[in-house]
Amino acid sequence: MKWTTAKIRATKGQQKLACLTAYDYATATLIDSAEVPLVLVGDSLAMTMLGYATTLPVTMDQMLHHTTAVVRGVTDALVIADMPFLSYQVSIEQGLTNAGRFLKEAGADAVKIEGGAFRAPLIETLKQNGIPVMGHIGLTPQSVKEFGGYKVQGREQEREAELLADAAALEAAGCFSIVLECIPETLGHQITDAVGIPTIGIGAGRHCDGQVLVTHDMLGLHSNVAPTFVKRYAELGDAMKQAFAAYKQDVEAGTFPSEAHTYYIA
Ligand code: KIV
């Protein structure tokens, strides 16, 4: 059954939603076959796939390239493409053109954009033009330089009130869902109760309507120290390193290929 934004909205209060990032065809097929309803082609691919220190350098062309591969691997999940830094900030026209490319050229189902109430005019335009939008507030990584690091947001009363108002504004503008990143659990709970659309938390506590993790983090695919909110479900990085070392050893010892991996004349 293909997930649509209407179906995602209808899960509010009925079902918790799992969301994972995917950046390539093979991973997308595996996530989709595990019946995860939301697949995000996150701009985190700047770090996980391209080795940058932040999400800022990734381009529209790189995001489109990866989104196209993910879309080919997904049958049922809703595929959301993350709009990269400076692909929607300059003007509403620029945001509409670039968001449209994700649906038209890459086959995504929706886009995600970072920012609060001040993004409402862009979100309204996208929705009016048939482009579903997932919002993203709290720690918005494209603003890491402004925040001065990857810091928990909404600990102070003023910022807490701002984030509550942002969530309400994003819902009113037409978002079908909102990512809440790195905020105190109490605020995640308050926002989740206050809005009628599903909240998807990442470091936003236990009361959100759903959760998202970066797949590389939850699979242990890199050796970086994971943030507090990450739960590791596998240690695939270690497993891969062991496999690579075993292969190297076999090649050097002449034990691979063996008879079983060899062709013969009939
Ligand atoms: O880019 C990304 O992976 C994200 C998630 C962390 C929500 O935006």
Tab-separated table of C-alpha atoms and ligand atoms in Angstrom:
chain	number	residue	atom	x	y	z
A	1	MET	CA	0.000	0.000	0.000
A	2	LYS	CA	1.508	3.321	-1.087
A	3	TRP	CA	1.742	5.896	1.681
A	4	THR	CA	0.344	9.319	0.827
A	5	THR	CA	0.487	12.568	2.794
A	6	ALA	CA	-3.247	12.163	3.554
A	7	LYS	CA	-2.577	8.734	5.074
A	8	ILE	CA	0.361	10.118	7.056
A	9	ARG	CA	-1.844	12.920	8.462
A	10	ALA	CA	-4.548	10.395	9.366
A	11	THR	CA	-2.160	8.447	11.620
A	12	LYS	CA	-2.159	11.309	14.173
A	13	GLY	CA	-3.076	9.785	17.529
A	14	GLN	CA	-3.626	6.369	15.917
A	15	GLN	CA	-0.194	5.029	14.996
A	16	LYS	CA	3.433	5.978	15.642
A	17	LEU	CA	5.410	6.593	12.450
A	18	ALA	CA	8.948	5.401	11.744
A	19	CYS	CA	11.098	7.383	9.353
A	20	LEU	CA	14.642	6.628	8.170
A	21	THR	CA	17.025	8.387	5.842
A	22	ALA	CA	18.108	6.736	2.584
A	23	TYR	CA	20.487	8.038	-0.040
A	24	ASP	CA	20.849	5.083	-2.431
A	25	TYR	CA	18.783	2.428	-4.232
A	26	ALA	CA	19.900	-0.634	-2.232
A	27	THR	CA	19.236	0.906	1.180
A	28	ALA	CA	15.912	2.303	-0.007
A	29	THR	CA	14.716	-1.161	-1.106
A	30	LEU	CA	15.655	-2.629	2.305
A	31	ILE	CA	13.924	0.143	4.272
A	32	ASP	CA	10.831	-0.114	2.083
A	33	SER	CA	10.724	-3.901	2.456
A	34	ALA	CA	10.788	-3.404	6.259
A	35	GLU	CA	7.537	-1.428	5.739
A	36	VAL	CA	8.916	1.828	7.140
A	37	PRO	CA	6.315	4.391	5.976
A	38	LEU	CA	8.561	7.457	5.591
A	39	VAL	CA	11.876	7.607	3.739
A	40	LEU	CA	13.782	10.881	3.912
A	41	VAL	CA	16.507	11.696	1.424
A	42	GLY	CA	18.136	13.923	4.026
A	43	ASP	CA	20.676	16.601	3.213
A	44	SER	CA	22.643	14.726	5.900
A	45	LEU	CA	23.963	12.880	2.836
A	46	ALA	CA	26.431	15.764	2.633
A	47	MET	CA	28.118	14.164	5.639
A	48	THR	CA	27.212	10.455	5.424
A	49	MET	CA	27.773	9.995	1.685
A	50	LEU	CA	29.986	12.889	0.615
A	51	GLY	CA	32.208	13.405	3.657
A	52	TYR	CA	31.486	17.092	4.291
A	53	ALA	CA	31.575	18.456	7.859
A	54	THR	CA	28.113	20.070	7.634
A	55	THR	CA	25.036	19.884	5.389
A	56	LEU	CA	25.754	23.293	3.859
A	57	PRO	CA	27.786	22.320	0.757
A	58	VAL	CA	25.389	19.783	-0.782
A	59	THR	CA	23.878	20.971	-4.076
A	60	MET	CA	20.515	20.595	-5.806
A	61	ASP	CA	22.107	18.351	-8.434
A	62	GLN	CA	23.594	16.044	-5.789
A	63	MET	CA	20.270	15.868	-3.915
A	64	LEU	CA	18.389	15.127	-7.151
A	65	HIS	CA	20.892	12.398	-8.072
A	66	HIS	CA	20.401	10.588	-4.741
A	67	THR	CA	16.630	11.169	-4.610
A	68	THR	CA	16.209	9.575	-8.033
A	69	ALA	CA	18.049	6.448	-6.848
A	70	VAL	CA	15.957	6.218	-3.664
A	71	VAL	CA	12.694	6.644	-5.576
A	72	ARG	CA	13.679	3.709	-7.819
A	73	GLY	CA	14.080	1.533	-4.712
A	74	VAL	CA	10.801	2.405	-2.995
A	75	THR	CA	7.357	0.988	-3.678
A	76	ASP	CA	5.243	1.870	-0.642
A	77	ALA	CA	6.962	4.462	1.526
A	78	LEU	CA	6.421	8.199	1.107
A	79	VAL	CA	9.689	9.632	-0.235
A	80	ILE	CA	10.556	13.077	1.091
A	81	ALA	CA	13.431	15.028	-0.445
A	82	ASP	CA	15.305	17.497	1.735
A	83	MET	CA	15.771	20.891	0.109
A	84	PRO	CA	19.453	21.829	0.395
A	85	PHE	CA	20.877	25.060	1.785
A	86	LEU	CA	20.239	28.067	-0.481
A	87	SER	CA	17.832	26.168	-2.743
A	88	TYR	CA	14.775	27.880	-1.185
A	89	GLN	CA	16.019	30.778	0.926
A	90	VAL	CA	16.636	33.354	-1.816
A	91	SER	CA	13.045	33.798	-3.005
A	92	ILE	CA	9.685	32.065	-3.159
A	93	GLU	CA	10.145	31.655	-6.925
A	94	GLN	CA	13.478	29.916	-6.378
A	95	GLY	CA	11.918	27.659	-3.704
A	96	LEU	CA	9.012	26.719	-5.962
A	97	THR	CA	11.266	25.962	-8.924
A	98	ASN	CA	13.637	23.791	-6.894
A	99	ALA	CA	10.920	22.002	-4.899
A	100	GLY	CA	9.161	21.251	-8.174
A	101	ARG	CA	12.335	19.652	-9.556
A	102	PHE	CA	12.250	17.046	-6.758
A	103	LEU	CA	8.763	15.938	-7.805
A	104	LYS	CA	9.166	16.417	-11.559
A	105	GLU	CA	12.713	15.158	-12.178
A	106	ALA	CA	13.359	12.812	-9.236
A	107	GLY	CA	9.861	11.463	-8.533
A	108	ALA	CA	9.781	12.416	-4.822
A	109	ASP	CA	6.410	12.597	-3.063
A	110	ALA	CA	7.158	15.642	-0.897
A	111	VAL	CA	9.902	18.028	0.166
A	112	LYS	CA	11.222	19.049	3.576
A	113	ILE	CA	12.321	22.586	4.388
A	114	GLU	CA	13.919	23.992	7.525
A	115	GLY	CA	12.575	27.025	9.377
A	116	GLY	CA	9.659	28.356	11.393
A	117	ALA	CA	6.833	30.855	10.917
A	118	PHE	CA	8.867	32.981	8.506
A	119	ARG	CA	8.686	30.083	5.985
A	120	ALA	CA	4.853	30.164	5.913
A	121	PRO	CA	4.567	32.144	2.626
A	122	LEU	CA	6.841	29.643	0.835
A	123	ILE	CA	4.994	26.634	2.274
A	124	GLU	CA	1.632	28.104	1.207
A	125	THR	CA	2.927	28.646	-2.337
A	126	LEU	CA	4.304	25.106	-2.556
A	127	LYS	CA	1.054	23.600	-1.280
A	128	GLN	CA	-1.034	25.711	-3.674
A	129	ASN	CA	1.121	24.351	-6.483
A	130	GLY	CA	0.668	20.732	-5.439
A	131	ILE	CA	3.930	20.209	-3.569
A	132	PRO	CA	3.474	18.646	-0.111
A	133	VAL	CA	5.810	20.035	2.553
A	134	MET	CA	7.262	18.570	5.726
A	135	GLY	CA	8.464	21.302	8.110
A	136	HIS	CA	11.575	21.109	10.288
A	137	ILE	CA	12.107	23.190	13.445
A	138	GLY	CA	14.284	23.095	16.564
A	139	LEU	CA	17.900	22.365	15.701
A	140	THR	CA	17.865	23.062	11.978
A	141	PRO	CA	21.320	21.964	10.794
A	142	GLN	CA	21.451	24.452	7.905
A	143	SER	CA	21.625	27.170	10.598
A	144	VAL	CA	24.498	25.539	12.500
A	145	LYS	CA	26.746	28.563	11.968
A	146	GLU	CA	24.069	30.884	13.365
A	147	PHE	CA	23.443	28.557	16.343
A	148	GLY	CA	27.188	28.259	16.998
A	149	GLY	CA	27.101	24.452	16.975
A	150	TYR	CA	24.704	21.518	17.175
A	151	LYS	CA	22.977	22.668	20.373
A	152	VAL	CA	19.674	21.653	21.949
A	153	GLN	CA	17.055	24.313	21.139
A	154	GLY	CA	14.101	25.552	23.216
A	155	ARG	CA	15.582	25.273	26.681
A	156	GLU	CA	14.866	28.954	27.388
A	157	GLN	CA	11.261	30.142	27.846
A	158	GLU	CA	11.422	32.644	24.991
A	159	ARG	CA	12.746	30.123	22.465
A	160	GLU	CA	10.252	27.535	23.708
A	161	ALA	CA	7.381	29.949	22.990
A	162	GLU	CA	8.898	30.743	19.593
A	163	LEU	CA	9.067	27.052	18.637
A	164	LEU	CA	5.459	26.487	19.733
A	165	ALA	CA	4.369	29.425	17.569
A	166	ASP	CA	6.503	28.121	14.685
A	167	ALA	CA	4.819	24.700	14.819
A	168	ALA	CA	1.350	26.309	14.756
A	169	ALA	CA	2.364	28.537	11.829
A	170	LEU	CA	3.748	25.580	9.839
A	171	GLU	CA	0.515	23.643	10.359
A	172	ALA	CA	-1.578	26.678	9.340
A	173	ALA	CA	0.592	27.139	6.224
A	174	GLY	CA	-0.211	23.571	5.144
A	175	CYS	CA	2.625	21.266	6.220
A	176	PHE	CA	1.515	17.615	6.421
A	177	SER	CA	4.053	16.864	9.158
A	178	ILE	CA	6.851	18.546	11.123
A	179	VAL	CA	10.288	17.271	12.145
A	180	LEU	CA	11.250	18.374	15.670
A	181	GLU	CA	15.003	18.145	16.148
A	182	CYS	CA	16.948	18.328	19.418
A	183	ILE	CA	14.492	19.952	21.782
A	184	PRO	CA	13.544	19.047	25.364
A	185	GLU	CA	11.028	16.213	25.708
A	186	THR	CA	8.484	18.483	27.436
A	187	LEU	CA	8.490	20.858	24.462
A	188	GLY	CA	8.236	17.944	21.989
A	189	HIS	CA	5.187	16.784	23.959
A	190	GLN	CA	3.616	20.266	24.051
A	191	ILE	CA	4.052	20.783	20.300
A	192	THR	CA	2.727	17.298	19.543
A	193	ASP	CA	-0.421	18.000	21.595
A	194	ALA	CA	-0.845	21.458	20.096
A	195	VAL	CA	-0.789	20.566	16.385
A	196	GLY	CA	-3.134	18.365	14.377
A	197	ILE	CA	-0.402	16.981	12.096
A	198	PRO	CA	2.135	14.274	12.982
A	199	THR	CA	5.352	15.419	14.627
A	200	ILE	CA	8.436	13.372	13.797
A	201	GLY	CA	11.070	13.626	16.493
A	202	ILE	CA	14.825	13.299	16.411
A	203	GLY	CA	16.109	14.025	19.881
A	204	ALA	CA	12.690	15.436	20.797
A	205	GLY	CA	11.645	12.820	23.354
A	206	ARG	CA	9.126	10.030	23.567
A	207	HIS	CA	5.847	11.842	22.919
A	208	CYS	CA	6.221	12.746	19.249
A	209	ASP	CA	3.918	11.039	16.741
A	210	GLY	CA	6.900	9.441	15.040
A	211	GLN	CA	10.684	9.211	15.076
A	212	VAL	CA	13.407	9.662	12.491
A	213	LEU	CA	17.007	8.508	12.602
A	214	VAL	CA	19.885	8.895	10.193
A	215	THR	CA	20.350	5.353	8.880
A	216	HIS	CA	24.151	5.549	9.024
A	217	ASP	CA	23.904	6.421	12.741
A	218	MET	CA	21.496	3.616	13.685
A	219	LEU	CA	23.489	1.022	11.722
A	220	GLY	CA	26.846	2.052	13.212
A	221	LEU	CA	28.213	2.741	9.733
A	222	HIS	CA	30.726	5.299	10.924
A	223	SER	CA	32.914	5.655	13.958
A	224	ASN	CA	31.807	9.211	14.884
A	225	VAL	CA	30.553	9.628	18.431
A	226	ALA	CA	26.782	9.455	18.041
A	227	PRO	CA	24.546	12.124	19.602
A	228	THR	CA	22.564	11.113	22.751
A	229	PHE	CA	19.371	10.578	20.751
A	230	VAL	CA	20.832	7.850	18.521
A	231	LYS	CA	20.102	4.213	19.275
A	232	ARG	CA	22.410	1.807	17.473
A	233	TYR	CA	20.453	-1.151	16.062
A	234	ALA	CA	23.492	-2.785	14.437
A	235	GLU	CA	27.261	-2.437	14.178
A	236	LEU	CA	27.536	-2.737	10.411
A	237	GLY	CA	30.667	-0.595	10.282
A	238	ASP	CA	32.569	-3.198	12.325
A	239	ALA	CA	31.063	-6.042	10.272
A	240	MET	CA	32.137	-4.345	7.022
A	241	LYS	CA	35.676	-3.689	8.271
A	242	GLN	CA	36.007	-7.359	9.252
A	243	ALA	CA	34.717	-8.493	5.839
A	244	PHE	CA	37.155	-6.198	3.990
A	245	ALA	CA	40.096	-7.441	6.079
A	246	ALA	CA	39.101	-11.108	5.595
A	247	TYR	CA	38.847	-10.585	1.814
A	248	LYS	CA	42.270	-8.915	1.687
A	249	GLN	CA	43.755	-11.786	3.657
A	250	ASP	CA	42.167	-14.400	1.317
A	251	VAL	CA	43.446	-12.606	-1.792
A	252	GLU	CA	46.962	-12.307	-0.365
A	253	ALA	CA	46.983	-15.951	0.784
A	254	GLY	CA	45.609	-17.191	-2.575
A	255	THR	CA	42.564	-18.799	-0.884
A	256	PHE	CA	40.136	-16.657	-2.879
A	257	PRO	CA	38.973	-17.483	-5.498
A	258	SER	CA	38.562	-21.153	-4.632
A	259	GLU	CA	37.257	-23.966	-6.835
A	260	ALA	CA	33.673	-22.885	-6.036
A	261	HIS	CA	34.258	-19.454	-7.580
A	262	THR	CA	35.936	-20.711	-10.766
A	263	TYR	CA	34.655	-21.404	-14.331
A	264	TYR	CA	35.731	-24.550	-16.255
A	265	ILE	CA	35.574	-25.625	-19.909
A	266	ALA	CA	32.489	-27.920	-20.350
B	1	KIV	O1	19.074	15.523	6.752
B	1	KIV	C1	18.555	14.756	7.567
B	1	KIV	O2	18.898	13.572	7.672
B	1	KIV	C2	17.508	15.303	8.417
B	1	KIV	C3	17.020	14.457	9.547
B	1	KIV	C4	18.026	14.389	10.600
B	1	KIV	C5	15.701	14.913	10.060
B	1	KIV	O3	17.083	16.402	8.219
